Every structure is written in C-alpha cells, then in structure tokens.
Tab-separated table of N, CA and C in Angstrom:
chain	number	residue	atom	x	y	z
A	1	MET	N	6.951	-9.696	2.073
A	1	MET	CA	7.330	-10.618	0.873
A	1	MET	C	8.434	-9.723	0.265
A	2	GLU	N	9.477	-11.001	0.125
A	2	GLU	CA	10.919	-10.476	-0.367
A	2	GLU	C	10.891	-9.364	-1.650
A	3	GLN	N	11.835	-8.607	-1.765
A	3	GLN	CA	11.739	-7.902	-2.861
A	3	GLN	C	11.760	-8.272	-4.428
A	4	SER	N	12.168	-9.849	-4.678
A	4	SER	CA	12.389	-10.520	-5.814
A	4	SER	C	11.310	-11.470	-6.055
A	5	SER	N	10.288	-11.549	-5.097
A	5	SER	CA	9.155	-12.082	-4.826
A	5	SER	C	8.021	-11.557	-6.295
A	6	LYS	N	7.534	-12.322	-7.238
A	6	LYS	CA	6.610	-11.794	-8.162
A	6	LYS	C	5.330	-11.846	-7.416
A	7	ARG	N	4.455	-10.840	-7.685
A	7	ARG	CA	3.173	-10.656	-7.086
A	7	ARG	C	2.079	-10.795	-8.369
A	8	ASN	N	0.965	-11.431	-7.773
A	8	ASN	CA	-0.090	-11.413	-8.718
A	8	ASN	C	-1.151	-10.509	-8.743
A	9	PHE	N	-1.201	-9.578	-9.549
A	9	PHE	CA	-1.714	-8.451	-9.586
A	9	PHE	C	-3.326	-8.492	-10.207
A	10	ALA	N	-4.162	-7.497	-9.235
A	10	ALA	CA	-5.494	-7.027	-9.943
A	10	ALA	C	-5.189	-5.609	-10.213
A	11	VAL	N	-5.439	-5.267	-11.493
A	11	VAL	CA	-5.266	-3.715	-11.645
A	11	VAL	C	-6.649	-2.936	-11.977
A	12	PHE	N	-6.887	-1.991	-10.976
A	12	PHE	CA	-8.264	-1.232	-11.483
A	12	PHE	C	-7.706	0.033	-11.571
A	13	ILE	N	-8.043	0.633	-12.974
A	13	ILE	CA	-7.497	2.214	-13.103
A	13	ILE	C	-8.914	3.239	-13.445
A	14	ASP	N	-8.930	4.211	-12.857
A	14	ASP	CA	-9.458	5.228	-12.922
A	14	ASP	C	-9.301	6.036	-14.266
A	15	MET	N	-9.727	5.896	-15.490
A	15	MET	CA	-9.189	6.860	-16.505
A	15	MET	C	-9.075	8.143	-16.621
A	16	GLU	N	-10.066	8.884	-15.324
A	16	GLU	CA	-9.886	10.329	-15.349
A	16	GLU	C	-8.738	10.503	-14.541
A	17	ASN	N	-8.256	9.602	-13.630
A	17	ASN	CA	-6.928	10.072	-12.865
A	17	ASN	C	-5.982	9.761	-13.820
A	18	VAL	N	-5.683	8.825	-14.844
A	18	VAL	CA	-4.759	8.658	-15.455
A	18	VAL	C	-4.536	9.845	-16.489
A	19	GLY	N	-5.668	10.686	-16.787
A	19	GLY	CA	-5.911	11.536	-17.890
A	19	GLY	C	-5.984	10.916	-19.337
A	20	GLY	N	-6.181	9.632	-19.273
A	20	GLY	CA	-6.616	8.993	-20.527
A	20	GLY	C	-5.269	9.054	-21.955
A	21	LYS	N	-4.315	9.225	-21.350
A	21	LYS	CA	-3.188	9.152	-22.260
A	21	LYS	C	-2.398	7.780	-22.369
A	22	ARG	N	-1.932	7.219	-23.504
A	22	ARG	CA	-1.215	6.089	-23.880
A	22	ARG	C	0.061	5.861	-22.910
A	23	VAL	N	0.671	6.922	-22.896
A	23	VAL	CA	1.927	6.789	-22.486
A	23	VAL	C	1.840	6.254	-21.047
A	24	ALA	N	0.989	7.150	-20.302
A	24	ALA	CA	0.694	6.858	-18.840
A	24	ALA	C	0.443	5.302	-18.601
A	25	LEU	N	-0.863	5.097	-19.632
A	25	LEU	CA	-1.110	3.632	-19.284
A	25	LEU	C	-0.030	2.701	-19.659
A	26	GLU	N	0.667	2.787	-20.726
A	26	GLU	CA	2.057	1.853	-20.780
A	26	GLU	C	2.588	2.020	-19.971
A	27	THR	N	3.019	3.161	-19.195
A	27	THR	CA	3.975	3.171	-18.120
A	27	THR	C	3.681	2.342	-16.959
A	28	ILE	N	2.358	2.520	-16.517
A	28	ILE	CA	1.630	1.772	-15.534
A	28	ILE	C	1.904	0.030	-15.784
A	29	ILE	N	1.475	-0.277	-17.006
A	29	ILE	CA	1.443	-1.519	-17.236
A	29	ILE	C	2.942	-2.194	-17.200
A	30	GLU	N	3.650	-1.278	-17.558
A	30	GLU	CA	5.386	-1.775	-17.540
A	30	GLU	C	5.899	-1.834	-16.139
A	31	THR	N	5.430	-0.808	-15.423
A	31	THR	CA	5.864	-0.733	-14.023
A	31	THR	C	5.363	-2.003	-13.161
A	32	LEU	N	4.023	-2.457	-13.447
A	32	LEU	CA	3.717	-3.388	-12.610
A	32	LEU	C	4.175	-4.893	-13.093
A	33	LYS	N	4.394	-4.931	-14.511
A	33	LYS	CA	5.096	-6.157	-15.249
A	33	LYS	C	6.646	-6.511	-14.482
A	34	ILE	N	7.064	-5.351	-14.143
A	34	ILE	CA	8.488	-5.486	-13.309
A	34	ILE	C	8.100	-6.325	-11.801
A	35	ARG	N	7.113	-5.907	-11.401
A	35	ARG	CA	6.899	-6.285	-9.856
A	35	ARG	C	6.194	-7.612	-9.892
A	36	GLY	N	5.524	-8.073	-11.113
A	36	GLY	CA	4.945	-9.319	-11.116
A	36	GLY	C	3.872	-9.580	-12.392
A	37	ASP	N	3.220	-10.290	-12.252
A	37	ASP	CA	2.061	-10.640	-13.363
A	37	ASP	C	0.710	-10.261	-13.145
A	38	ILE	N	0.013	-9.698	-14.165
A	38	ILE	CA	-1.000	-9.030	-14.141
A	38	ILE	C	-2.221	-10.016	-14.597
A	39	TRP	N	-2.841	-10.238	-13.536
A	39	TRP	CA	-3.783	-11.186	-13.965
A	39	TRP	C	-5.058	-10.808	-14.323
A	40	ILE	N	-5.830	-9.826	-13.889
A	40	ILE	CA	-6.823	-8.998	-13.999
A	40	ILE	C	-6.510	-7.447	-14.217
A	41	GLY	N	-6.929	-7.119	-15.264
A	41	GLY	CA	-7.008	-5.456	-15.500
A	41	GLY	C	-8.370	-4.989	-15.575
A	42	ARG	N	-8.727	-3.909	-15.271
A	42	ARG	CA	-9.943	-3.285	-15.698
A	42	ARG	C	-9.864	-1.922	-15.798
A	43	VAL	N	-10.274	-0.839	-16.680
A	43	VAL	CA	-10.175	0.735	-16.723
A	43	VAL	C	-11.902	1.066	-16.513
A	44	TYR	N	-11.945	1.867	-15.738
A	44	TYR	CA	-13.372	2.580	-15.376
A	44	TYR	C	-13.221	3.695	-15.991
A	45	GLY	N	-14.626	4.153	-16.764
A	45	GLY	CA	-14.791	5.448	-17.357
A	45	GLY	C	-14.283	5.290	-18.788
A	46	TYR	N	-14.081	4.213	-19.549
A	46	TYR	CA	-13.474	4.123	-20.768
A	46	TYR	C	-14.655	4.622	-21.744
A	47	CYS	N	-14.076	5.581	-22.696
A	47	CYS	CA	-15.383	6.017	-23.690
A	47	CYS	C	-14.563	6.450	-25.168
A	48	GLU	N	-15.296	6.571	-26.063
A	48	GLU	CA	-14.491	6.718	-27.497
A	48	GLU	C	-13.280	7.605	-27.477
A	49	ARG	N	-13.420	8.707	-26.467
A	49	ARG	CA	-12.181	9.508	-26.751
A	49	ARG	C	-10.884	8.983	-26.345
A	50	TYR	N	-11.066	7.656	-25.790
A	50	TYR	CA	-9.818	6.896	-25.421
A	50	TYR	C	-9.817	5.957	-26.617
A	51	SER	N	-10.225	6.013	-27.502
A	51	SER	CA	-9.828	4.771	-28.432
A	51	SER	C	-8.328	4.727	-28.797
A	52	ASP	N	-7.447	5.627	-28.728
A	52	ASP	CA	-6.104	5.256	-28.980
A	52	ASP	C	-5.644	4.398	-27.791
A	53	LEU	N	-6.369	3.796	-26.944
A	53	LEU	CA	-5.904	3.163	-25.915
A	53	LEU	C	-6.238	1.696	-26.502
A	54	LYS	N	-7.188	1.368	-27.270
A	54	LYS	CA	-7.819	0.126	-27.493
A	54	LYS	C	-6.631	-1.043	-27.598
A	55	GLU	N	-5.431	-0.737	-28.331
A	55	GLU	CA	-4.611	-1.760	-28.445
A	55	GLU	C	-3.663	-1.881	-27.480
A	56	VAL	N	-3.605	-1.251	-26.490
A	56	VAL	CA	-2.774	-1.197	-25.543
A	56	VAL	C	-3.690	-2.175	-24.457
A	57	LEU	N	-5.004	-1.769	-24.227
A	57	LEU	CA	-6.037	-2.655	-23.384
A	57	LEU	C	-5.988	-3.624	-23.621
A	58	LEU	N	-6.317	-4.175	-25.085
A	58	LEU	CA	-6.468	-5.267	-25.633
A	58	LEU	C	-5.376	-6.239	-25.638
A	59	SER	N	-4.244	-5.840	-25.928
A	59	SER	CA	-2.868	-6.769	-25.904
A	59	SER	C	-2.285	-6.899	-24.403
A	60	ASN	N	-3.175	-6.361	-23.459
A	60	ASN	CA	-2.629	-6.505	-21.932
A	60	ASN	C	-3.955	-7.242	-21.525
A	61	THR	N	-4.944	-7.876	-21.968
A	61	THR	CA	-5.953	-8.378	-21.420
A	61	THR	C	-6.960	-7.673	-20.634
A	62	PHE	N	-6.727	-6.357	-20.697
A	62	PHE	CA	-7.739	-5.084	-19.715
A	62	PHE	C	-9.136	-5.720	-20.501
A	63	SER	N	-9.923	-5.292	-19.351
A	63	SER	CA	-11.497	-5.105	-19.831
A	63	SER	C	-11.952	-3.753	-19.437
A	64	ALA	N	-12.861	-3.225	-20.374
A	64	ALA	CA	-13.162	-1.692	-19.998
A	64	ALA	C	-14.565	-1.680	-19.319
A	65	VAL	N	-14.845	-0.687	-18.889
A	65	VAL	CA	-16.071	-0.487	-17.782
A	65	VAL	C	-16.321	0.940	-18.562
A	66	PRO	N	-17.347	0.922	-19.549
A	66	PRO	CA	-17.395	2.029	-20.170
A	66	PRO	C	-18.316	3.283	-19.614
A	67	SER	N	-17.911	4.422	-20.077
A	67	SER	CA	-18.338	5.532	-19.293
A	67	SER	C	-19.969	5.780	-20.048
A	68	LEU	N	-21.123	5.749	-19.318
A	68	LEU	CA	-22.117	5.735	-19.667
A	68	LEU	C	-22.818	7.120	-18.696
A	69	ARG	N	-22.668	8.324	-19.573
A	69	ARG	CA	-23.048	9.760	-18.707
A	69	ARG	C	-24.663	9.645	-18.508
A	70	TYR	N	-24.840	9.612	-17.112
A	70	TYR	CA	-26.284	9.934	-16.860
A	70	TYR	C	-26.245	10.548	-15.660
A	71	GLY	N	-26.845	11.645	-15.577
A	71	GLY	CA	-26.741	12.407	-14.330
A	71	GLY	C	-25.587	12.822	-13.869
A	72	SER	N	-25.490	13.299	-12.558
A	72	SER	CA	-24.206	14.427	-12.047
A	72	SER	C	-23.197	13.384	-11.207
A	73	SER	N	-23.869	12.132	-11.183
A	73	SER	CA	-23.104	11.347	-10.244
A	73	SER	C	-22.247	10.489	-11.147
A	74	GLN	N	-22.269	10.184	-12.434
A	74	GLN	CA	-21.603	9.778	-13.069
A	74	GLN	C	-20.184	8.956	-12.652
A	75	LYS	N	-19.347	10.069	-12.043
A	75	LYS	CA	-18.100	9.848	-11.409
A	75	LYS	C	-18.039	8.835	-10.346
A	76	ASN	N	-19.136	9.073	-9.305
A	76	ASN	CA	-19.301	8.450	-7.952
A	76	ASN	C	-19.715	6.732	-8.641
A	77	SER	N	-20.558	6.877	-9.317
A	77	SER	CA	-21.039	5.656	-9.887
A	77	SER	C	-19.920	4.541	-10.469
A	78	LEU	N	-18.910	5.057	-11.137
A	78	LEU	CA	-17.550	4.215	-11.634
A	78	LEU	C	-16.706	3.902	-10.635
A	79	ASP	N	-16.590	5.082	-9.576
A	79	ASP	CA	-15.807	4.722	-8.245
A	79	ASP	C	-16.496	3.516	-7.434
A	80	ILE	N	-17.690	3.301	-7.514
A	80	ILE	CA	-18.360	2.737	-6.750
A	80	ILE	C	-18.377	1.397	-7.490
A	81	GLN	N	-18.394	1.214	-8.805
A	81	GLN	CA	-18.317	0.031	-9.655
A	81	GLN	C	-16.607	-0.737	-9.392
A	82	LEU	N	-15.823	0.173	-9.514
A	82	LEU	CA	-14.411	-0.491	-9.140
A	82	LEU	C	-14.680	-0.732	-8.034
A	83	VAL	N	-14.815	-0.400	-6.687
A	83	VAL	CA	-14.827	-1.129	-5.164
A	83	VAL	C	-15.571	-2.687	-5.217
A	84	VAL	N	-16.583	-2.248	-5.677
A	84	VAL	CA	-17.567	-3.721	-5.874
A	84	VAL	C	-16.697	-4.669	-6.571
A	85	ASP	N	-15.902	-4.056	-7.990
A	85	ASP	CA	-15.239	-5.122	-8.828
A	85	ASP	C	-13.930	-5.632	-7.772
A	86	ALA	N	-13.193	-4.637	-7.310
A	86	ALA	CA	-12.071	-5.000	-6.448
A	86	ALA	C	-12.343	-6.129	-5.502
A	87	LEU	N	-13.478	-5.646	-4.339
A	87	LEU	CA	-13.867	-6.729	-3.541
A	87	LEU	C	-14.150	-7.949	-4.100
A	88	ASP	N	-14.928	-7.983	-5.148
A	88	ASP	CA	-15.329	-9.244	-5.713
A	88	ASP	C	-14.143	-10.055	-5.988
A	89	VAL	N	-13.191	-9.574	-6.668
A	89	VAL	CA	-12.045	-10.176	-7.044
A	89	VAL	C	-10.957	-10.625	-5.355
A	90	ALA	N	-11.103	-9.905	-4.690
A	90	ALA	CA	-10.571	-10.069	-3.397
A	90	ALA	C	-11.288	-11.248	-2.660
A	91	PHE	N	-12.144	-11.538	-2.979
A	91	PHE	CA	-13.158	-12.634	-1.875
A	91	PHE	C	-13.324	-13.978	-3.072
A	92	THR	N	-13.004	-13.591	-4.355
A	92	THR	CA	-13.224	-14.786	-5.261
A	92	THR	C	-11.930	-15.683	-5.812
A	93	ASN	N	-11.282	-14.696	-5.997
A	93	ASN	CA	-9.576	-15.260	-6.251
A	93	ASN	C	-8.471	-15.327	-5.517
A	94	PRO	N	-8.271	-16.283	-4.752
A	94	PRO	CA	-7.158	-16.367	-3.737
A	94	PRO	C	-5.870	-16.036	-4.090
A	95	LYS	N	-5.686	-16.513	-5.510
A	95	LYS	CA	-4.245	-16.072	-6.137
A	95	LYS	C	-3.861	-14.855	-6.199
A	96	ILE	N	-4.888	-14.065	-6.547
A	96	ILE	CA	-4.569	-12.813	-6.325
A	96	ILE	C	-4.041	-12.239	-4.742
A	97	ASP	N	-2.705	-11.629	-4.879
A	97	ASP	CA	-2.175	-11.312	-3.578
A	97	ASP	C	-1.951	-9.735	-3.386
A	98	SER	N	-2.157	-8.954	-4.889
A	98	SER	CA	-1.634	-7.837	-4.811
A	98	SER	C	-2.732	-6.809	-5.730
A	99	PHE	N	-3.045	-5.556	-5.269
A	99	PHE	CA	-4.014	-5.011	-5.925
A	99	PHE	C	-3.389	-3.534	-6.195
A	100	CYS	N	-3.549	-3.031	-7.431
A	100	CYS	CA	-2.924	-1.832	-7.780
A	100	CYS	C	-4.283	-1.028	-8.231
A	101	ILE	N	-4.388	-0.015	-7.447
A	101	ILE	CA	-5.544	0.900	-7.537
A	101	ILE	C	-4.957	2.079	-8.218
A	102	VAL	N	-5.066	2.885	-9.474
A	102	VAL	CA	-4.721	3.737	-9.966
A	102	VAL	C	-5.528	4.748	-10.165
A	103	SER	N	-5.561	5.582	-8.903
A	103	SER	CA	-6.475	6.912	-8.553
A	103	SER	C	-5.946	7.420	-7.418
A	104	GLY	N	-6.042	8.667	-7.137
A	104	GLY	CA	-5.892	9.561	-6.008
A	104	GLY	C	-6.596	9.592	-5.138
A	105	ASP	N	-7.853	9.327	-5.476
A	105	ASP	CA	-9.104	9.712	-4.518
A	105	ASP	C	-8.772	8.992	-3.145
A	106	SER	N	-9.445	9.856	-1.979
A	106	SER	CA	-9.522	9.434	-0.888
A	106	SER	C	-10.617	8.562	-0.779
A	107	ASP	N	-11.629	8.710	-1.510
A	107	ASP	CA	-12.907	8.014	-1.375
A	107	ASP	C	-12.196	6.199	-1.520
A	108	PHE	N	-11.232	5.739	-2.268
A	108	PHE	CA	-10.851	4.553	-1.983
A	108	PHE	C	-10.013	4.110	-1.026
A	109	THR	N	-9.950	4.814	0.155
A	109	THR	CA	-9.394	4.280	1.473
A	109	THR	C	-9.859	3.233	2.094
A	110	PRO	N	-11.029	3.498	2.183
A	110	PRO	CA	-11.546	2.254	2.622
A	110	PRO	C	-11.381	0.785	2.156
A	111	LEU	N	-11.467	0.936	0.809
A	111	LEU	CA	-11.088	-0.185	-0.200
A	111	LEU	C	-9.818	-0.507	0.165
A	112	VAL	N	-8.637	0.171	0.253
A	112	VAL	CA	-7.328	0.136	0.482
A	112	VAL	C	-7.285	-0.903	1.908
A	113	GLY	N	-7.996	0.026	3.041
A	113	GLY	CA	-8.180	-1.048	4.550
A	113	GLY	C	-8.604	-2.228	4.219
A	114	ARG	N	-9.586	-2.534	3.769
A	114	ARG	CA	-10.152	-3.775	3.764
A	114	ARG	C	-9.379	-4.878	2.665
A	115	LEU	N	-8.662	-4.438	1.677
A	115	LEU	CA	-7.731	-5.208	1.201
A	115	LEU	C	-6.661	-5.803	2.007
A	116	LYS	N	-6.347	-4.716	2.833
A	116	LYS	CA	-5.097	-4.822	3.599
A	116	LYS	C	-5.493	-5.607	4.575
A	117	ALA	N	-6.595	-5.522	5.458
A	117	ALA	CA	-7.076	-6.408	6.104
A	117	ALA	C	-7.263	-7.823	5.949
A	118	MET	N	-7.607	-8.371	4.567
A	118	MET	CA	-7.472	-9.422	3.914
A	118	MET	C	-5.992	-10.223	3.691
A	119	GLY	N	-5.254	-9.383	4.107
A	119	GLY	CA	-3.862	-9.832	3.761
A	119	GLY	C	-3.211	-9.627	2.272
A	120	LYS	N	-3.955	-8.590	1.500
A	120	LYS	CA	-3.585	-8.111	0.296
A	120	LYS	C	-2.486	-6.908	0.014
A	121	TYR	N	-1.558	-7.114	-0.872
A	121	TYR	CA	-0.555	-6.115	-0.829
A	121	TYR	C	-1.123	-4.723	-2.063
A	122	VAL	N	-1.405	-3.522	-1.289
A	122	VAL	CA	-1.943	-2.737	-2.175
A	122	VAL	C	-0.772	-1.520	-2.588
A	123	LEU	N	-0.791	-1.456	-4.032
A	123	LEU	CA	-0.203	-0.370	-4.548
A	123	LEU	C	-1.027	0.469	-5.189
A	124	GLY	N	-0.874	1.878	-4.779
A	124	GLY	CA	-1.474	2.932	-5.600
A	124	GLY	C	-0.870	3.915	-6.387
A	125	ILE	N	-1.201	4.107	-7.471
A	125	ILE	CA	-0.383	4.863	-8.843
A	125	ILE	C	-1.385	6.340	-9.108
A	126	SER	N	-0.957	7.129	-8.695
A	126	SER	CA	-1.808	8.480	-9.301
A	126	SER	C	-0.971	9.693	-9.840
A	127	ARG	N	-1.384	10.518	-10.620
A	127	ARG	CA	-0.762	11.892	-10.779
A	127	ARG	C	-0.803	12.475	-9.746
A	128	SER	N	0.410	13.570	-9.369
A	128	SER	CA	0.524	14.023	-8.027
A	128	SER	C	-0.316	15.231	-7.866
A	129	GLU	N	-1.058	15.753	-8.965
A	129	GLU	CA	-2.038	16.620	-8.525
A	129	GLU	C	-3.472	16.325	-8.148
A	130	SER	N	-3.439	15.059	-8.407
A	130	SER	CA	-5.029	14.024	-8.174
A	130	SER	C	-4.686	13.434	-6.936
A	131	ALA	N	-3.579	13.327	-6.270
A	131	ALA	CA	-3.313	12.384	-5.070
A	131	ALA	C	-3.555	12.839	-3.677
A	132	SER	N	-4.702	12.284	-3.005
A	132	SER	CA	-4.675	12.635	-1.681
A	132	SER	C	-3.973	12.023	-0.686
A	133	ASN	N	-3.385	12.631	0.097
A	133	ASN	CA	-2.413	12.373	1.398
A	133	ASN	C	-2.797	11.052	2.129
A	134	VAL	N	-4.106	11.085	2.468
A	134	VAL	CA	-4.759	10.105	3.123
A	134	VAL	C	-4.797	8.606	2.311
A	135	PHE	N	-5.030	8.572	0.932
A	135	PHE	CA	-4.904	7.485	0.022
A	135	PHE	C	-3.426	7.063	-0.225
A	136	ILE	N	-2.441	8.226	-0.226
A	136	ILE	CA	-1.072	7.758	-0.154
A	136	ILE	C	-0.686	6.898	1.121
A	137	ASN	N	-1.063	7.296	2.136
A	137	ASN	CA	-0.576	6.750	3.401
A	137	ASN	C	-1.313	5.535	3.525
A	138	ALA	N	-2.284	5.185	2.788
A	138	ALA	CA	-2.815	4.197	3.158
A	138	ALA	C	-2.461	3.008	2.481
A	139	CYS	N	-1.877	3.154	1.304
A	139	CYS	CA	-1.267	2.091	0.529
A	139	CYS	C	-0.130	1.455	1.278
A	140	ASN	N	0.179	0.463	0.992
A	140	ASN	CA	1.533	-0.438	1.131
A	140	ASN	C	2.494	0.371	0.365
A	141	GLU	N	2.330	0.810	-0.863
A	141	GLU	CA	3.397	1.516	-1.547
A	141	GLU	C	2.583	2.753	-2.530
A	142	PHE	N	3.053	3.523	-2.872
A	142	PHE	CA	2.600	4.512	-3.601
A	142	PHE	C	3.621	5.074	-4.783
A	143	LEU	N	3.026	5.437	-5.879
A	143	LEU	CA	4.097	5.795	-6.759
A	143	LEU	C	3.112	6.805	-7.653
A	144	PHE	N	4.062	7.856	-7.616
A	144	PHE	CA	3.412	9.114	-8.540
A	144	PHE	C	3.798	8.777	-10.009
A	145	LEU	N	2.771	9.257	-10.763
A	145	LEU	CA	2.922	8.424	-12.260
A	145	LEU	C	4.105	9.369	-12.897
A	146	GLU	N	4.220	10.724	-12.656
A	146	GLU	CA	5.388	11.536	-13.050
A	146	GLU	C	6.818	10.713	-12.718
A	147	SER	N	7.027	10.257	-11.766
A	147	SER	CA	8.314	9.764	-11.217
A	147	SER	C	8.505	8.200	-11.951
A	148	VAL	N	7.330	7.696	-12.169
A	148	VAL	CA	7.472	6.388	-12.713
A	148	VAL	C	7.625	6.501	-14.238
A	149	ARG	N	7.368	7.760	-14.685
A	149	ARG	CA	7.679	7.844	-16.051
A	149	ARG	C	9.174	8.126	-16.322
A	150	GLN	N	9.793	8.571	-15.338
A	150	GLN	CA	11.263	8.883	-15.353
A	150	GLN	C	12.016	7.758	-15.243
A	151	LYS	N	11.843	7.049	-14.056
A	151	LYS	CA	12.374	5.803	-13.605
A	151	LYS	C	11.421	4.855	-12.766
A	152	PRO	N	11.766	3.656	-12.456
A	152	PRO	CA	10.837	2.905	-11.764
A	152	PRO	C	11.395	3.399	-10.316
A	153	ALA	N	10.831	4.371	-9.792
A	153	ALA	CA	11.551	5.017	-8.351
A	153	ALA	C	10.414	4.796	-7.437
A	154	ARG	N	10.299	4.450	-6.462
A	154	ARG	CA	9.361	4.371	-5.261
A	154	ARG	C	9.392	5.642	-4.439
A	155	THR	N	8.276	6.087	-4.185
A	155	THR	CA	8.325	7.596	-3.391
A	155	THR	C	7.876	7.240	-1.910
A	156	LYS	N	6.911	5.990	-1.569
A	156	LYS	CA	6.683	5.715	-0.255
A	156	LYS	C	6.038	3.820	-0.348
A	157	THR	N	7.049	3.519	0.666
A	157	THR	CA	6.541	2.101	0.604
A	157	THR	C	6.697	1.503	2.295
A	158	THR	N	5.624	0.762	2.540
A	158	THR	CA	5.913	0.327	4.083
A	158	THR	C	6.152	-1.091	4.181
A	159	ASP	N	6.062	-2.053	2.815
A	159	ASP	CA	6.484	-3.247	2.744
A	159	ASP	C	7.710	-4.136	2.793
A	160	ASP	N	8.913	-3.230	2.696
A	160	ASP	CA	10.150	-3.780	2.530
A	160	ASP	C	10.779	-4.558	3.725
C-alpha cells in the first residue's frame, strides 16, 4: 500500500498499557488520524478512574469495555475480549483494512498473525517499558508511545 493511501482502522486499546493518560490517548488518536480514518474504536479496562477520558472517547466515537473486577484473571479476560472483538471485526467488516493494537503484550502475537494472514495491516503501539519484542516484530509497523508524543516517527516498519 502506498504511503499516501488512507487506511480504515479498527483500534483496540488496552487501557493498562496506555496508563490511562489523556495525553497518551489523544496522541494515539492523532497519530492514527494522520494515517487514515478510525472506523471502530474500543478501549478495554475502562473504569471510573479514567473518567477524565470520557470526552476524548465520546468525541472520537470509541466504546468502552468496562473493567469488572472478579478474581485474579481480570487482565486475561479483557485481553481475550479484545482478541474476540478484533477477530469479529476482521471477519464481519471487509472495509476495515488496518488494525491498531495498543498493547505490548506478547499474548496478542497470535492475533497479529491471524490478522496479517487475512491481509490486514497491523500497527502496534505501546509504552517502551511494556513492549514485548515478539509483539513488536510481529506487527507490520510498531510505534513506541514515547516517540509518538515527540513527533510522528516510525521505529519499525515492514510495509513500505
């Protein structure tokens, strides 16, 4: 795909990975809007401690999957929900050609592989301290959140 071509993104954000910071969320959204259109946006792990993000989420038509604490597997249940939702979008919405997974968890590597096998472009974004090399290398393109805040710089790409 040419650099100037606009992508149609589905965005899936692991709130724990972003740190729940408004500036981080705004930076991610701005970075994606430069690359294309956000057709679907979902955040996972939303709770009242992130209430300052409501305006940003609503104005960008994101939906929130709440964090309902139960047992010790809370984190994994949200990760599984993210994977199920991403695959559902991939199979049911052919206009979505690009996925952005905001997390550095290596657990999402099989999802990235499946999306790429379906011909989808996968952009990963994460804070550097929580990014797995396995996940970074699996994505078509990967951005460290810290470098995106400074300027829209790519740190790894395989689709140019």
